[in-house]
Tab-separated table of C-alpha atoms in Angstrom:
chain	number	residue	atom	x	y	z
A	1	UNK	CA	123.397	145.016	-49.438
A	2	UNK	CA	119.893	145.137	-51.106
A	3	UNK	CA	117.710	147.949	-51.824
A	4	UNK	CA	114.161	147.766	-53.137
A	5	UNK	CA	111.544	149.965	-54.142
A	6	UNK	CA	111.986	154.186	-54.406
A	7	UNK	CA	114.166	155.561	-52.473
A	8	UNK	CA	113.095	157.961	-49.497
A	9	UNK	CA	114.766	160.129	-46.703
A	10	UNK	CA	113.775	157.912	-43.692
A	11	UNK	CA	114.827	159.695	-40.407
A	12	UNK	CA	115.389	157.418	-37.710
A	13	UNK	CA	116.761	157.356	-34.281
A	14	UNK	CA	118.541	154.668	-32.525
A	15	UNK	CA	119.133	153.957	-29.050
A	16	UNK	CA	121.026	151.173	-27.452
A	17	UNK	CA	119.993	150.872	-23.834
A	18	UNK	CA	123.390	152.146	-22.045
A	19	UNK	CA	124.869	153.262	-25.979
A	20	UNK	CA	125.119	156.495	-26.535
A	21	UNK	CA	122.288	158.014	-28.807
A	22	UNK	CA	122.933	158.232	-32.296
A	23	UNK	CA	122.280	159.881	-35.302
A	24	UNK	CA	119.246	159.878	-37.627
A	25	UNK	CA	119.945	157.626	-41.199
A	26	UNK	CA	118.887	159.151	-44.022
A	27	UNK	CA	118.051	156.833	-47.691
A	28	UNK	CA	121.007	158.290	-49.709
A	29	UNK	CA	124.150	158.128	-47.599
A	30	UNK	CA	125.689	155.341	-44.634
A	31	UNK	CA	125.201	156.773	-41.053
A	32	UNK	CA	126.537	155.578	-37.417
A	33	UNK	CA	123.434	154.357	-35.849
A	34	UNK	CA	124.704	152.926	-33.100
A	35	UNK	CA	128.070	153.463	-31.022
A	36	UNK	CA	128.259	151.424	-27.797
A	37	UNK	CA	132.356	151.644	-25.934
A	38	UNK	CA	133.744	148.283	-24.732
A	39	UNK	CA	131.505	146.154	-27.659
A	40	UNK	CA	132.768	145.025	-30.643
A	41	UNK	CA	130.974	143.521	-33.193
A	42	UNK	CA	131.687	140.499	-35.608
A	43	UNK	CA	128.370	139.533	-37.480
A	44	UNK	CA	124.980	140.675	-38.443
A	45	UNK	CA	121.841	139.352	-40.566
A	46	UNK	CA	118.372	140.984	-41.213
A	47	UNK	CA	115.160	138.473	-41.632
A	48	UNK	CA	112.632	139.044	-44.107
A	49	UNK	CA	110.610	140.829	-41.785
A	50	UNK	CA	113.462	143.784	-40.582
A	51	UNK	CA	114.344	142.329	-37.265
A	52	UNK	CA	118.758	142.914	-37.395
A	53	UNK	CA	120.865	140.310	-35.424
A	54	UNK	CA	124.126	141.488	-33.956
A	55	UNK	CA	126.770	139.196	-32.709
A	56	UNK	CA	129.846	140.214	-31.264
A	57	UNK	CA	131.595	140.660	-27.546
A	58	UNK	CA	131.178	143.435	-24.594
A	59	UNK	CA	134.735	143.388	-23.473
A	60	UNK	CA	135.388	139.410	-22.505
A	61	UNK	CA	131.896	138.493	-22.603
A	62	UNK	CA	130.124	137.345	-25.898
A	63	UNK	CA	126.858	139.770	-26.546
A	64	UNK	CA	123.910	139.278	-28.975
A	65	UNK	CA	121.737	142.126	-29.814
A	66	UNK	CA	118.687	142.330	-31.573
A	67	UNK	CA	117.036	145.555	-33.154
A	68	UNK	CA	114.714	147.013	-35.700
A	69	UNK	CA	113.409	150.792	-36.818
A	70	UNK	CA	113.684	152.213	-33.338
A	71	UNK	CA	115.989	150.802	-30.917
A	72	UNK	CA	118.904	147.528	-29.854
A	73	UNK	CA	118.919	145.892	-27.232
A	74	UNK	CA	120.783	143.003	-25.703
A	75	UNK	CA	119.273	139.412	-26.031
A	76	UNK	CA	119.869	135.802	-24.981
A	77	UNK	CA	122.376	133.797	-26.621
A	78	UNK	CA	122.872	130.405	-27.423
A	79	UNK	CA	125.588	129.890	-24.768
A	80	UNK	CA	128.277	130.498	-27.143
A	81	UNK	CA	130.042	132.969	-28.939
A	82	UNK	CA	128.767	133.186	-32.039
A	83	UNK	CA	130.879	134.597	-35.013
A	84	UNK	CA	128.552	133.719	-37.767
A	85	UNK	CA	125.220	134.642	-38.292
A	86	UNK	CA	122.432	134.241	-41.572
A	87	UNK	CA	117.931	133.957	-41.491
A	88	UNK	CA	116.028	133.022	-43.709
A	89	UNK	CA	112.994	133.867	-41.186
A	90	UNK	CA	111.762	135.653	-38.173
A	91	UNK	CA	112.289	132.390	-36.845
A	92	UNK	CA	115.054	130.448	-39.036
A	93	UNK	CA	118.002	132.647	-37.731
A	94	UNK	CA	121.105	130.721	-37.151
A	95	UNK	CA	124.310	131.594	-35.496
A	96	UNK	CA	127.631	129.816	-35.514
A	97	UNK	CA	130.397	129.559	-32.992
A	98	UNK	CA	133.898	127.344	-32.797
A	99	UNK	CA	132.303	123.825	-31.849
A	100	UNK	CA	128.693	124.636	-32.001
A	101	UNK	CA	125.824	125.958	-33.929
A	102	UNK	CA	122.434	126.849	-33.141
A	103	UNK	CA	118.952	127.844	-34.682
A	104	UNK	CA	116.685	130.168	-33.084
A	105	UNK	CA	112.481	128.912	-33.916
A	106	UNK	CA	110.867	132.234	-32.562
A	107	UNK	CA	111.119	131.368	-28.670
A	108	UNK	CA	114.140	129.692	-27.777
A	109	UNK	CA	117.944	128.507	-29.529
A	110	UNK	CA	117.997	124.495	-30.364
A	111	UNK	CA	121.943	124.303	-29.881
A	112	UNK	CA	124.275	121.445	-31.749
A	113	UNK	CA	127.707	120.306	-32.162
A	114	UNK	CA	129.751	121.892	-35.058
A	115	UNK	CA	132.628	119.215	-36.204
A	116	UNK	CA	133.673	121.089	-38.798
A	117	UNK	CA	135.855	123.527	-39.789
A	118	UNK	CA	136.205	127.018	-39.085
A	119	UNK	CA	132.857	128.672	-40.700
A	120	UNK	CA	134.279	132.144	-42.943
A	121	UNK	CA	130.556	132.846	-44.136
A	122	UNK	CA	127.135	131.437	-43.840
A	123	UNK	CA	124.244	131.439	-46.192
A	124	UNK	CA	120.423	130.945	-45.826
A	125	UNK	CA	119.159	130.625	-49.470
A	126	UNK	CA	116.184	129.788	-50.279
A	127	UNK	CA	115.380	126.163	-48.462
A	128	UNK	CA	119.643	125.609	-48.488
A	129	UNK	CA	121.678	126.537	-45.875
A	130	UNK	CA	125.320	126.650	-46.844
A	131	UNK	CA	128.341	127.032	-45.391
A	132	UNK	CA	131.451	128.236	-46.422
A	133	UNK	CA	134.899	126.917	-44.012
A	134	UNK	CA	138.266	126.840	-43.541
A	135	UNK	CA	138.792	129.772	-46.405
A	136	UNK	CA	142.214	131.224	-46.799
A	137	UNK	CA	143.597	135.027	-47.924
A	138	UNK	CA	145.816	135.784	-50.047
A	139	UNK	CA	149.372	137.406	-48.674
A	140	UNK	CA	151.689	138.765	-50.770
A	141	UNK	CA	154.318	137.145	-48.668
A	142	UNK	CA	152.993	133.806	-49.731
A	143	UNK	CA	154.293	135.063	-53.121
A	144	UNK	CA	153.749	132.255	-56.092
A	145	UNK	CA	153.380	129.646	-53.444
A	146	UNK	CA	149.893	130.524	-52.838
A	147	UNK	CA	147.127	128.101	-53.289
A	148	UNK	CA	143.623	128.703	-52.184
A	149	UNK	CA	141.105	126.563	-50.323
A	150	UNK	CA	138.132	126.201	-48.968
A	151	UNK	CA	135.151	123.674	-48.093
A	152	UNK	CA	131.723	124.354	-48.847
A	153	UNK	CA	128.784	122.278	-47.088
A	154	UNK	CA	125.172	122.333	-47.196
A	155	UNK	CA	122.715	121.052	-44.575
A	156	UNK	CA	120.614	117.986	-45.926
A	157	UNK	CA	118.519	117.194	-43.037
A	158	UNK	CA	120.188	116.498	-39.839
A	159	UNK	CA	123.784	116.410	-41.655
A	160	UNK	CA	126.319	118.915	-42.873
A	161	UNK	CA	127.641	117.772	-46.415
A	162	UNK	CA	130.673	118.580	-48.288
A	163	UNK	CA	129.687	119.483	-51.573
A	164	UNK	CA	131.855	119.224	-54.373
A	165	UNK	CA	132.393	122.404	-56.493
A	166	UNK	CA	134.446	122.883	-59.674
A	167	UNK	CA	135.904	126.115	-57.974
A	168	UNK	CA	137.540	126.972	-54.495
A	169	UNK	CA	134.011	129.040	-53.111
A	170	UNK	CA	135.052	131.939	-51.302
A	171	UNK	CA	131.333	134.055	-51.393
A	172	UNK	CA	127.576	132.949	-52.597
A	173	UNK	CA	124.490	135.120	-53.451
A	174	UNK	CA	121.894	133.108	-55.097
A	175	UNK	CA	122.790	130.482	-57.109
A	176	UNK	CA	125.952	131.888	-57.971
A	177	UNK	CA	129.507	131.094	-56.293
A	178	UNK	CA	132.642	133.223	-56.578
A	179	UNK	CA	136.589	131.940	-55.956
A	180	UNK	CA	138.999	130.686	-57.918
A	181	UNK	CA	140.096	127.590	-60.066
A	182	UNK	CA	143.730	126.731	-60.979
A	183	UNK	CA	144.471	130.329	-59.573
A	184	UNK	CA	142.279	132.070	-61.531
A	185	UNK	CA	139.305	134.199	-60.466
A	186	UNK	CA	135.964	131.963	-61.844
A	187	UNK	CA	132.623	131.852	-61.244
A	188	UNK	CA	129.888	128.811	-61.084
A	189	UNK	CA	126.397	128.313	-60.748
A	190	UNK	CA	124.009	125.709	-58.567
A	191	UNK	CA	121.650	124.075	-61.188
A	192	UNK	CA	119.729	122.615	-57.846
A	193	UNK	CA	121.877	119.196	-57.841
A	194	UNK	CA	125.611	120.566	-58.781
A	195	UNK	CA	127.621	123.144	-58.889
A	196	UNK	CA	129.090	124.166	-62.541
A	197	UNK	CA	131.529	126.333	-63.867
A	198	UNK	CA	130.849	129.336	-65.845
A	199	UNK	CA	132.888	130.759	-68.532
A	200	UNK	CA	134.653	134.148	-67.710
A	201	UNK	CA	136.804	136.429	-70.384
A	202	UNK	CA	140.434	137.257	-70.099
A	203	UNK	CA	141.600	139.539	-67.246
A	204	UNK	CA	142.722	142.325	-68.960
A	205	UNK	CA	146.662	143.385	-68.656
A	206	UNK	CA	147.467	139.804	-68.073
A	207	UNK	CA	151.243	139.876	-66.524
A	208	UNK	CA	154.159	137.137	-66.142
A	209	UNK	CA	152.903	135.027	-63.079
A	210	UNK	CA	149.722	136.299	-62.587
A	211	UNK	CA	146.997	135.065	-59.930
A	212	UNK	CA	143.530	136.065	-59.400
A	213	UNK	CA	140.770	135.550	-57.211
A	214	UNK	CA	136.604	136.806	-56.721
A	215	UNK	CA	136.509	137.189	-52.845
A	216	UNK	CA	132.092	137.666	-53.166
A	217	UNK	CA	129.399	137.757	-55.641
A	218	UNK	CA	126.235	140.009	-55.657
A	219	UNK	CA	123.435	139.468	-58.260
A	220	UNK	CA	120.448	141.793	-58.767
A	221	UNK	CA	117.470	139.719	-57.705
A	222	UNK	CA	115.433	141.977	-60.234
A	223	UNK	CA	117.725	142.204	-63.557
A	224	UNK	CA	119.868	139.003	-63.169
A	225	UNK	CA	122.824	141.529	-63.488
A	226	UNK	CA	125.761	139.318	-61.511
A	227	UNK	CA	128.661	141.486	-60.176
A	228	UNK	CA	131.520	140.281	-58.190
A	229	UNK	CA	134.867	141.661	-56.641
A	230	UNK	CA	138.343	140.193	-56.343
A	231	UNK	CA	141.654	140.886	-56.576
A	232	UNK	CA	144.421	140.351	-59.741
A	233	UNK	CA	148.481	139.753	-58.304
A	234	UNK	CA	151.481	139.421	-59.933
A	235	UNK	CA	155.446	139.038	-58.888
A	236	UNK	CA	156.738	142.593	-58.783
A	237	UNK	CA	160.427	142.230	-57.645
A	238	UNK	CA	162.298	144.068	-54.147
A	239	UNK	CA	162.698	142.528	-51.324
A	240	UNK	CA	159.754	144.301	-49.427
A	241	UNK	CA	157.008	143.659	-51.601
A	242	UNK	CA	157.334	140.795	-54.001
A	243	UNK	CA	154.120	141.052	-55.405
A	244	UNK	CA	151.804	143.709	-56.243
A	245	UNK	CA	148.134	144.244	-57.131
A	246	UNK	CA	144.821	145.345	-58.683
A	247	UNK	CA	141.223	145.077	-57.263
A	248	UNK	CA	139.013	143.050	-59.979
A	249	UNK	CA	135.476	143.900	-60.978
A	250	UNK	CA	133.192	141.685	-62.310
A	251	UNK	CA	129.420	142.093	-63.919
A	252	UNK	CA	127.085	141.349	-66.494
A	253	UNK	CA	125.313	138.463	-67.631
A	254	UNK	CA	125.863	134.928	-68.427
A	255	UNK	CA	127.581	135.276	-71.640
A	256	UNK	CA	128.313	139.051	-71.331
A	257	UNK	CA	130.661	139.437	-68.364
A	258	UNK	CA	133.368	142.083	-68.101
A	259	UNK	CA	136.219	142.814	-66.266
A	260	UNK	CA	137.483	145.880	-64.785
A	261	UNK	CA	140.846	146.350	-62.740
A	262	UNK	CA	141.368	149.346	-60.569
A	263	UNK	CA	144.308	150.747	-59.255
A	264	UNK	CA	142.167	151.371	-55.864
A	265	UNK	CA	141.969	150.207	-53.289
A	266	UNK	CA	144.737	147.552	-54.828
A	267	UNK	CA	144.706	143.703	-52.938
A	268	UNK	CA	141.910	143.421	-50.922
A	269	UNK	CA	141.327	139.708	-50.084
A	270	UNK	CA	138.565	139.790	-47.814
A	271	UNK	CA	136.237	142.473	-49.838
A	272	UNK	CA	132.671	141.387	-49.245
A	273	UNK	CA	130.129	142.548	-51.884
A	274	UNK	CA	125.986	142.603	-52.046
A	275	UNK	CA	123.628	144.025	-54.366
A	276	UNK	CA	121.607	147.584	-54.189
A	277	UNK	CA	118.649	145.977	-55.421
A	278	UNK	CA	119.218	148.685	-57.951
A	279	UNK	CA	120.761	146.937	-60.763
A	280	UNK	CA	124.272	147.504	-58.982
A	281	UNK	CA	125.819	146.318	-55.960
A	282	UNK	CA	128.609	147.666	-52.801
A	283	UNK	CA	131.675	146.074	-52.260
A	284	UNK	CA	133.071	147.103	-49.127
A	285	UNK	CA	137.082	146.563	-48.323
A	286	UNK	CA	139.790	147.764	-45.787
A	287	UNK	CA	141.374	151.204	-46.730
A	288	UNK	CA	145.118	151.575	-46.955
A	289	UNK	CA	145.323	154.480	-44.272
A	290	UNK	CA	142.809	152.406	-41.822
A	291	UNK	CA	139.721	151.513	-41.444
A	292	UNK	CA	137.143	150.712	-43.931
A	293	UNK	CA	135.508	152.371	-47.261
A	294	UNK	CA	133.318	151.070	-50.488
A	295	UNK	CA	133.087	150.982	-54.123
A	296	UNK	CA	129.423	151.200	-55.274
A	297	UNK	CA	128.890	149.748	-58.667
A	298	UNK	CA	126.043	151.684	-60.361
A	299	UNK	CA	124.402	150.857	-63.815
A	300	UNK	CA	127.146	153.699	-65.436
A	301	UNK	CA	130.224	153.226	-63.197
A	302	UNK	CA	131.817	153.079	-59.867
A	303	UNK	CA	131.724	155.211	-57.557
A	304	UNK	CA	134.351	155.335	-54.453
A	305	UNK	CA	133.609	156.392	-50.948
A	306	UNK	CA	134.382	155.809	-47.131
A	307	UNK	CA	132.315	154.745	-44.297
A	308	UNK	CA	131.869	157.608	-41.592
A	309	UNK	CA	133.069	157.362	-38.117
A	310	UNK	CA	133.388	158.565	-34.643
A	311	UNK	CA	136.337	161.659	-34.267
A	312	UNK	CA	139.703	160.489	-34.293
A	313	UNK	CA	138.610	157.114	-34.909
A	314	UNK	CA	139.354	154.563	-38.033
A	315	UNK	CA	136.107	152.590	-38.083
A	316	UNK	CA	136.508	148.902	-39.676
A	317	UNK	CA	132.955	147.154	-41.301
A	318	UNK	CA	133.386	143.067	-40.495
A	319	UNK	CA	130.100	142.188	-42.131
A	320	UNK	CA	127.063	143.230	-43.937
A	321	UNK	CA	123.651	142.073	-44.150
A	322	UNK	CA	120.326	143.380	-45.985
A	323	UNK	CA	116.751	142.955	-45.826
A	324	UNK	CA	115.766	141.337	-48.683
A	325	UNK	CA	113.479	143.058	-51.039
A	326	UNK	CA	114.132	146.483	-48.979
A	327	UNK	CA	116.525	149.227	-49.608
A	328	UNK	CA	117.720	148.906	-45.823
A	329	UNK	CA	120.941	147.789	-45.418
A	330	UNK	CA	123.364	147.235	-42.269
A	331	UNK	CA	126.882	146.769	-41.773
A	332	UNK	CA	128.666	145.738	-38.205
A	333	UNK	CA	132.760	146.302	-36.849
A	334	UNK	CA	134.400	148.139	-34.349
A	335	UNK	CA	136.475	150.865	-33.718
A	336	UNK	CA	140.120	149.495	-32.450
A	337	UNK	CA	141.497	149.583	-29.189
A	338	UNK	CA	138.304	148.847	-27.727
A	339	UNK	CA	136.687	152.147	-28.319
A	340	UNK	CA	133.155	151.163	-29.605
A	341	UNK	CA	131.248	148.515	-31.086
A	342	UNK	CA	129.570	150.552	-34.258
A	343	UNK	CA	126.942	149.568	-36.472
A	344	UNK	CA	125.864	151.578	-39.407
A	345	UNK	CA	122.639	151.942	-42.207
A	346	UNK	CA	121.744	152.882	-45.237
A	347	UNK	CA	118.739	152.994	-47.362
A	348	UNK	CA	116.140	152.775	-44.165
């Protein structure tokens, strides 16, 4: 999630053609923007320009929406449903499903064959377009047997390449990559032809049997300031819950990085982080007691809090997005049991 510029208390109003009106999102705190019953969302990505993509389902059929300062409203597809979605452009947006991919050019989606695997993230960076597949989560019932994996491919003209990494990629911002190498969390950098590994400290507390992991990277497109999140495990004994675990924070500098464990929220594997455009960044992660709240990383500390949602409901974020050089940020999930498709913004 990126931020740019001062902030300011931008009231806005969103409407969703049959979705209930929402609230107005002011610059200093995340509101529900939009609250539609029977959706539910998976993916999201804002262009350059502000336009937001939404991809998710309205009840059994797949849905795209597409919205901006005012109002969302339900678009053509590609013919697919499409679970992934990253722009680099007003027209360079592309979405991914199971078996295909597509690329909208401004008018109309050019759709292809996806032979791959399963597509966890997508990334439009600069001229690259990466993707990152077949990525696994840690489970504490996979104890010491856990190994992770993943395969991460760039586009090279008409072909998707494996590229080779020294890590196992599980997030990208910028050139940097965040995973894991010989089960412990690590870091490495694109130089524009390869991928190399970057030296981290120690973990602090290191235990008997320890594994780690970054799950995402953010990095400050202004200071440089690199910040990641991850999680730190270790065998625990009792026959309920072999291991236990920390949430791992990451920033600094090349040649400067700390750690930081925290107690809370504990394992996390699929905690997705982006920068403020501040100098700091959000992580965002599941909650214990259901559904899903965020640690912002400021430029003195971090700073807990939870993401609002509808009464009586546990609201759960699946993906963020920003607009780059912009403090508007979105975020995309669902309440469960089918009772809303939600999408919330901050910083508009």
């Amino acid at each position: 999630m990126l931020f740019r510029g001062t902030a300011a208390a931008v009231a806005f109003f969103v409407a969703a053609g049959p979705a209930t009106a929402h609230a107005v999102a002011s610059a200093d705190r995340w509101s529900v923007v939009h609250d539609q019953r029977g959706d539910s969302y998976d993916a999201v990505t804002v262009t350059p320009g502000g336009t937001v993509w939404v991809a998710g389902t309205r009840r059994t059929e797949s849905l795209l929406l597409k919205g901006g300062r005012s109002a969302f409203k339900r678009v053509t597809g590609p013919g697919f449903r499409v679970k992934r979605l990253t722009s680099a452009s007003d027209t360079r947006v592309w979405a991914f499903g199971a078996s295909r991919y597509a690329r909208w050019d401004g008018k109309r989606w050019q759709v292809k064959r996806w032979r791959h695997g399963r597509v966890d993230r997508a990334y439009a960076i600069g001229r690259n377009l990466w993707v990152v597949e077949n990525s696994n989560a840690f489970s504490a019932a996979d104890g010491a047997g856990w190994k992770a994996r993943s395969t991460l491919r760039r586009l090279a003209g008409p072909v998707w390449r494996k590229v080779a990494t020294p890590i196992v990629v599980k997030g990208l911002d910028g050139k940097w990559a965040a995973g894991s190498a010989r089960g412990t969390a690590a870091l490495a950098r694109w130089n524009g032809k390869a991928w190399r590994a970057v030296a981290l400290p120690a973990i602090p507390s290191a235990r008997s049997g320890q594994i780690s992991e970054l799950t995402d990277v953010a990095v400050d497109g202004e200071t440089g300031r690199v910040m990641a999140v991850g999680w730190v495990a270790w065998p625990c004994g009792g026959a309920k819950r072999s291991f236990c675990g920390e949430t791992l924070l990451l920033s600094g500098y090349p040649g400067g990085f700390e750690f930081e464990v925290r107690g809370e929220p504990g394992i996390r594997p699929r905690a997705q982080a982006e920068p403020d455009g501040r100098g700091g960044a959000w992580v965002v992660h599941n909650t214990k007691g259901g559904g899903s709240g965020f640690l912002h990383i400021g430029t003195d500390g971090v700073e807990p809090g939870a993401f609002p949602a509808p009464p009586n409901q546990d609201a759960f974020v699946r993906d963020l997005a920003v607009q780059p050089e912009t403090r508007s940020v979105w975020a995309v999930g669902a309440a469960p049991s089918g009772r809303g498709g939600l999408i919330w913004a901050y910083g508009r």
